[in-house]
Amino acid sequence: MLSIKNLSASINNKEILKGVNINIKPGELHAIMGPNGSGKSTLANVLSGREGYKVSGELKYQGKNLNEISIDERAQKGIFLAFQYPTEIPGVNTRNFLKTSFNKVRKAQGKKELDALSFLKILKEKSNELGMDEKMLSRQLNVGFSGGEKKKNEILQMKILEPNLVILDETDSGLDIDALKIVADGVNSSRNDKKSFLVITHYQRLLNFIKPDFVHVLADGKIVKSGTSELAIQLEKTGYKGIN
Amino acid sequence: MLNFKINLNEIDKIGKFSKEEKDFRLKNLNYFNNVGFPNKKQEDWKFSDLREIVSKNFSKLNIKSSEQEKSKINFIKDFEHNYIVVINGRLTVSDFRFEENDKIKLKSFTNNDFADRKENNPLINLNHALSDKGFFLEIEENYKFKKILVIYNLFTNDLNEIILNSKNKIKIGKNSELHTLNLIINQSEKNFFNNVYENVVLEKAAILKNICVQNNKSSGYFHKYSKHELSNASNLTTFIFPSGLKFNKLDLEFNLNGENCECNLQSASFLNKIDHQEIKTRVNHNSPNCKSYQKVKNVLDSESKGIYQGKIFVKDVAQKTDAYQLSKAILLSERSEFDSKPELEIYADDVKCSHGSSSGSLDKDSIYYLMTRGLSENESVELLVNGFLSEVIESIKSDSMKNFLKKKLADQLNGYKKN
């Protein structure tokens, strides 16, 4: 699904990622943990195609070179990034935006665009699963949403767009335990043998609810240790300093 | 190079006038001829050098021509309405089928105010000198319109290198209420200049809600001076949605003469190509306990230029004034320009006045966010611009009007391409 080889990325001449290697197969869920400033969010940004980074190394998604694909095309090809801090977009109605995005991705994948009525049915079903208030969907996109509402809105988009590769960038931050459970359930119910996940997180807490197949520790722009979910538990005990 | 002096004989070509009227017209034409089209040396025109714009784009300006009086109109089908049709500034037909007709007076405008005033704006003098058309609409006391009145302003395709001067007056009687949609439809592809003088009078507790929409881009050069007089407890709301023209200046004056009156002005513009648009306002708080609110939003692309000059004047007696003014602009192109000049002149000591002005480019994070959801860069920009401008539409109550305006805005932004 995703193959990252010797990936380096710098911004304003500062090297953030210094040769990252990860290989994710279909159906796998990988967790990336690491201290502040280790490059976790940069990795998420680079995978989504955000401009401003100087990138070198190999970045392959479904066998294609990602470096040559624009942000929107990556989304259309099934890469989804759930933001750590979803952007507030005034004037844009959440429901209309979701429909536009949904049909845009469907069209690019050669599927039939859905009319408002059929889409609203899907939207209602998915938002109910996440326990979202429907009124929220009538509001402006992320504007005035609480931290929890913003994250739920990200997971809602993930469920609607049905991506092949999901990158969750610190989706657990700022969530209370109930919201965390709902978000985790949202992820778990989306897991199948075709879909892959890359879960970026600070804390082991999220991994109590979402069980990873592999855990990588990112420190100073490099993967310093990889292992199974046991590694996350060990980290919680020893801290990042204790792993070397 | 265009000669800015207009021959005094032109007045005789327009019509036969009483001596008093002719003197008035001659005096005003002399005023105009002394200064000509205003240029940037005049403070009110510092951002819109009309002299340069006219001399660049016109080789001559005819005063009188035999332009068409008939034209095909596509009437709005989105909602039921009364209508007036004005062709090239001249009142042609009207239909008040939803109203009590004895409450409404409508006739062609005849000026009977020949007082000699010094006007700061030479185009007003020009209008006083040459105006030969327009309408006068008067609503009796205690009458509320049941349906909106649409004023179809048509400009025919035979207009070419001509200047049209018209005067309109709308007077709303005590406790009466009128909602209007002023729709400007231009069929001419040639250059012409439209110079309008408008007078709006609201008597005690009268309400006017006015929406002004330019239907399409055109080669028209538009100037409108609009003077509003508000009596006690009257309420005026104006929404302006221009299409973007090579020259469009709205010079709007609001006189809050009675206590407890309110005026509200909002505007949303998308300008591109070489559009040049200025909205200039002057709100005179002449009485206590009045409220004024202004919000002007502009999005500018290509080499377009937008201007907002907004002045709030508070007279010494106008205590408890509440005046607000906000201008927001988004520049999509490095070659576009937005000038804003907010002014407050306050002589009362117990007032609440605030103003704000911001201009900048679109938020990059927002574009990035939308693109990660599969929208192209252009689609993201279009969605953001639409969101920015439609906020003004959202504050209109009527759903059918909201949808009508949203469709117009979407048409305007449709196929937006980053230059």
mmCIF file of C-alpha atoms in Angstrom, chain B residues 227-397:
data_model
loop_
_atom_site.group_PDB
_atom_site.id
_atom_site.type_symbol
_atom_site.label_atom_id
_atom_site.label_comp_id
_atom_site.label_asym_id
_atom_site.label_seq_id
_atom_site.Cartn_x
_atom_site.Cartn_y
_atom_site.Cartn_z
ATOM 1 C CA LYS B 227 -29.026 60.734 -1.440
ATOM 2 C CA HIS B 228 -31.144 59.218 1.314
ATOM 3 C CA GLU B 229 -33.202 61.242 3.783
ATOM 4 C CA LEU B 230 -34.402 59.389 6.865
ATOM 5 C CA SER B 231 -37.066 60.741 9.222
ATOM 6 C CA ASN B 232 -37.910 59.618 12.761
ATOM 7 C CA ALA B 233 -37.887 55.872 13.345
ATOM 8 C CA SER B 234 -37.471 55.066 9.678
ATOM 9 C CA ASN B 235 -35.427 52.104 8.601
ATOM 10 C CA LEU B 236 -33.356 51.682 5.445
ATOM 11 C CA THR B 237 -31.533 48.542 4.355
ATOM 12 C CA THR B 238 -29.482 48.420 1.184
ATOM 13 C CA PHE B 239 -27.667 45.452 -0.284
ATOM 14 C CA ILE B 240 -25.373 45.929 -3.248
ATOM 15 C CA PHE B 241 -24.143 43.106 -5.476
ATOM 16 C CA PRO B 242 -22.219 44.559 -8.415
ATOM 17 C CA SER B 243 -20.969 42.503 -11.319
ATOM 18 C CA GLY B 244 -17.745 44.381 -11.814
ATOM 19 C CA LEU B 245 -17.480 47.007 -14.542
ATOM 20 C CA LYS B 246 -14.722 48.969 -16.212
ATOM 21 C CA PHE B 247 -15.922 51.850 -14.101
ATOM 22 C CA ASN B 248 -18.535 51.794 -11.388
ATOM 23 C CA LYS B 249 -18.768 54.417 -8.689
ATOM 24 C CA LEU B 250 -21.521 54.524 -6.138
ATOM 25 C CA ASP B 251 -21.557 57.719 -4.155
ATOM 26 C CA LEU B 252 -24.041 57.165 -1.359
ATOM 27 C CA GLU B 253 -25.151 59.726 1.170
ATOM 28 C CA PHE B 254 -27.355 58.865 4.130
ATOM 29 C CA ASN B 255 -28.857 61.627 6.218
ATOM 30 C CA LEU B 256 -30.217 60.347 9.493
ATOM 31 C CA ASN B 257 -32.353 63.376 10.211
ATOM 32 C CA GLY B 258 -34.947 62.011 12.642
ATOM 33 C CA GLU B 259 -34.427 60.297 15.971
ATOM 34 C CA ASN B 260 -34.290 56.506 16.271
ATOM 35 C CA CYS B 261 -33.749 55.820 12.613
ATOM 36 C CA GLU B 262 -31.542 53.077 11.276
ATOM 37 C CA CYS B 263 -29.574 52.547 8.125
ATOM 38 C CA ASN B 264 -27.830 49.385 7.066
ATOM 39 C CA LEU B 265 -25.601 48.996 4.025
ATOM 40 C CA GLN B 266 -23.980 45.767 2.933
ATOM 41 C CA SER B 267 -22.154 44.904 -0.213
ATOM 42 C CA ALA B 268 -20.374 41.911 -1.742
ATOM 43 C CA SER B 269 -18.333 42.223 -4.945
ATOM 44 C CA PHE B 270 -16.229 39.907 -7.022
ATOM 45 C CA LEU B 271 -14.012 41.941 -9.318
ATOM 46 C CA ASN B 272 -11.680 40.658 -12.000
ATOM 47 C CA LYS B 273 -10.117 41.598 -15.342
ATOM 48 C CA ILE B 274 -9.729 45.379 -15.354
ATOM 49 C CA ASP B 275 -12.802 46.143 -13.258
ATOM 50 C CA HIS B 276 -12.730 49.403 -11.373
ATOM 51 C CA GLN B 277 -15.220 49.866 -8.592
ATOM 52 C CA GLU B 278 -15.615 52.436 -5.894
ATOM 53 C CA ILE B 279 -18.151 52.562 -3.133
ATOM 54 C CA LYS B 280 -18.108 55.870 -1.334
ATOM 55 C CA THR B 281 -20.414 56.462 1.558
ATOM 56 C CA ARG B 282 -21.174 59.355 3.809
ATOM 57 C CA VAL B 283 -23.419 58.694 6.766
ATOM 58 C CA ASN B 284 -24.543 61.874 8.496
ATOM 59 C CA HIS B 285 -25.828 61.306 11.983
ATOM 60 C CA ASN B 286 -27.811 64.492 12.402
ATOM 61 C CA SER B 287 -30.063 63.336 15.254
ATOM 62 C CA PRO B 288 -29.732 61.407 18.504
ATOM 63 C CA ASN B 289 -30.305 57.674 19.002
ATOM 64 C CA CYS B 290 -29.704 56.585 15.432
ATOM 65 C CA LYS B 291 -27.908 53.499 14.242
ATOM 66 C CA SER B 292 -25.859 52.941 11.117
ATOM 67 C CA TYR B 293 -24.152 49.791 9.961
ATOM 68 C CA GLN B 294 -21.924 49.260 6.930
ATOM 69 C CA LYS B 295 -20.207 46.112 5.744
ATOM 70 C CA VAL B 296 -18.371 46.100 2.425
ATOM 71 C CA LYS B 297 -16.745 42.927 1.136
ATOM 72 C CA ASN B 298 -14.597 42.689 -1.972
ATOM 73 C CA VAL B 299 -12.744 39.883 -3.684
ATOM 74 C CA LEU B 300 -10.301 41.068 -6.311
ATOM 75 C CA ASP B 301 -8.642 39.095 -9.066
ATOM 76 C CA SER B 302 -6.460 39.884 -12.113
ATOM 77 C CA GLU B 303 -5.840 43.610 -12.458
ATOM 78 C CA SER B 304 -9.040 44.785 -10.847
ATOM 79 C CA LYS B 305 -9.218 47.672 -8.451
ATOM 80 C CA GLY B 306 -11.643 48.154 -5.601
ATOM 81 C CA ILE B 307 -12.124 51.199 -3.435
ATOM 82 C CA TYR B 308 -14.101 51.895 -0.310
ATOM 83 C CA GLN B 309 -14.253 55.387 1.082
ATOM 84 C CA GLY B 310 -16.563 55.479 4.049
ATOM 85 C CA LYS B 311 -17.203 58.479 6.207
ATOM 86 C CA ILE B 312 -19.272 58.656 9.353
ATOM 87 C CA PHE B 313 -20.174 62.160 10.461
ATOM 88 C CA VAL B 314 -21.748 62.690 13.871
ATOM 89 C CA LYS B 315 -23.259 66.076 14.589
ATOM 90 C CA ASP B 316 -22.940 67.559 18.083
ATOM 91 C CA VAL B 317 -26.618 66.935 18.891
ATOM 92 C CA ALA B 318 -26.489 63.317 17.725
ATOM 93 C CA GLN B 319 -25.865 61.751 21.142
ATOM 94 C CA LYS B 320 -26.224 57.986 21.617
ATOM 95 C CA THR B 321 -25.230 57.404 18.027
ATOM 96 C CA ASP B 322 -24.279 53.823 17.244
ATOM 97 C CA ALA B 323 -22.253 53.684 14.037
ATOM 98 C CA TYR B 324 -20.318 50.756 12.652
ATOM 99 C CA GLN B 325 -18.267 50.325 9.531
ATOM 100 C CA LEU B 326 -16.328 47.336 8.264
ATOM 101 C CA SER B 327 -14.424 46.712 5.055
ATOM 102 C CA LYS B 328 -12.911 43.348 4.177
ATOM 103 C CA ALA B 329 -11.042 42.535 1.001
ATOM 104 C CA ILE B 330 -9.381 39.423 -0.363
ATOM 105 C CA LEU B 331 -6.827 39.874 -3.108
ATOM 106 C CA LEU B 332 -6.364 36.822 -5.316
ATOM 107 C CA SER B 333 -3.823 38.370 -7.621
ATOM 108 C CA GLU B 334 -0.675 40.371 -6.981
ATOM 109 C CA ARG B 335 -1.767 42.805 -9.667
ATOM 110 C CA SER B 336 -5.088 43.624 -8.033
ATOM 111 C CA GLU B 337 -5.486 46.631 -5.766
ATOM 112 C CA PHE B 338 -7.786 47.593 -2.933
ATOM 113 C CA ASP B 339 -7.890 51.037 -1.356
ATOM 114 C CA SER B 340 -9.802 51.770 1.774
ATOM 115 C CA LYS B 341 -10.283 55.096 3.458
ATOM 116 C CA PRO B 342 -12.400 54.970 6.590
ATOM 117 C CA GLU B 343 -13.154 58.318 8.230
ATOM 118 C CA LEU B 344 -14.871 59.307 11.419
ATOM 119 C CA GLU B 345 -15.784 62.899 12.206
ATOM 120 C CA ILE B 346 -17.487 63.131 15.569
ATOM 121 C CA TYR B 347 -18.747 66.199 17.427
ATOM 122 C CA ALA B 348 -20.931 64.476 20.046
ATOM 123 C CA ASP B 349 -19.389 63.001 23.187
ATOM 124 C CA ASP B 350 -21.696 60.097 23.996
ATOM 125 C CA VAL B 351 -21.460 57.898 20.924
ATOM 126 C CA LYS B 352 -20.363 54.417 19.911
ATOM 127 C CA CYS B 353 -18.482 54.473 16.620
ATOM 128 C CA SER B 354 -16.195 51.803 15.298
ATOM 129 C CA HIS B 355 -14.576 50.951 12.041
ATOM 130 C CA GLY B 356 -12.365 48.203 10.745
ATOM 131 C CA SER B 357 -10.620 47.500 7.500
ATOM 132 C CA SER B 358 -8.642 44.472 6.438
ATOM 133 C CA SER B 359 -7.250 43.213 3.183
ATOM 134 C CA GLY B 360 -5.100 40.203 2.416
ATOM 135 C CA SER B 361 -4.807 37.013 0.462
ATOM 136 C CA LEU B 362 -6.752 33.804 0.967
ATOM 137 C CA ASP B 363 -5.714 31.651 3.882
ATOM 138 C CA LYS B 364 -3.271 29.013 2.594
ATOM 139 C CA ASP B 365 -4.212 26.553 5.339
ATOM 140 C CA SER B 366 -7.832 26.651 4.209
ATOM 141 C CA ILE B 367 -6.870 25.886 0.615
ATOM 142 C CA TYR B 368 -4.641 23.036 1.803
ATOM 143 C CA TYR B 369 -7.423 21.594 3.954
ATOM 144 C CA LEU B 370 -9.926 21.626 1.091
ATOM 145 C CA MET B 371 -7.398 20.108 -1.312
ATOM 146 C CA THR B 372 -6.755 17.193 1.049
ATOM 147 C CA ARG B 373 -10.459 16.496 0.580
ATOM 148 C CA GLY B 374 -10.105 16.118 -3.168
ATOM 149 C CA LEU B 375 -10.920 19.631 -4.386
ATOM 150 C CA SER B 376 -8.551 21.210 -6.896
ATOM 151 C CA GLU B 377 -6.855 24.480 -6.039
ATOM 152 C CA ASN B 378 -9.268 26.470 -8.226
ATOM 153 C CA GLU B 379 -12.271 24.718 -6.754
ATOM 154 C CA SER B 380 -10.985 25.411 -3.256
ATOM 155 C CA VAL B 381 -10.494 29.092 -4.044
ATOM 156 C CA GLU B 382 -13.956 29.281 -5.582
ATOM 157 C CA LEU B 383 -15.539 27.663 -2.530
ATOM 158 C CA LEU B 384 -13.703 30.014 -0.152
ATOM 159 C CA VAL B 385 -14.540 33.124 -2.180
ATOM 160 C CA ASN B 386 -18.152 32.041 -2.397
ATOM 161 C CA GLY B 387 -18.206 31.522 1.362
ATOM 162 C CA PHE B 388 -16.652 34.921 2.005
ATOM 163 C CA LEU B 389 -19.129 36.791 -0.182
ATOM 164 C CA SER B 390 -22.260 34.772 0.499
ATOM 165 C CA GLU B 391 -22.058 35.743 4.151
ATOM 166 C CA VAL B 392 -23.637 39.030 3.040
ATOM 167 C CA ILE B 393 -26.441 37.158 1.253
ATOM 168 C CA GLU B 394 -27.075 35.093 4.380
ATOM 169 C CA SER B 395 -28.269 38.152 6.271
ATOM 170 C CA ILE B 396 -31.210 38.559 3.865
ATOM 171 C CA LYS B 397 -34.372 37.083 5.357
#
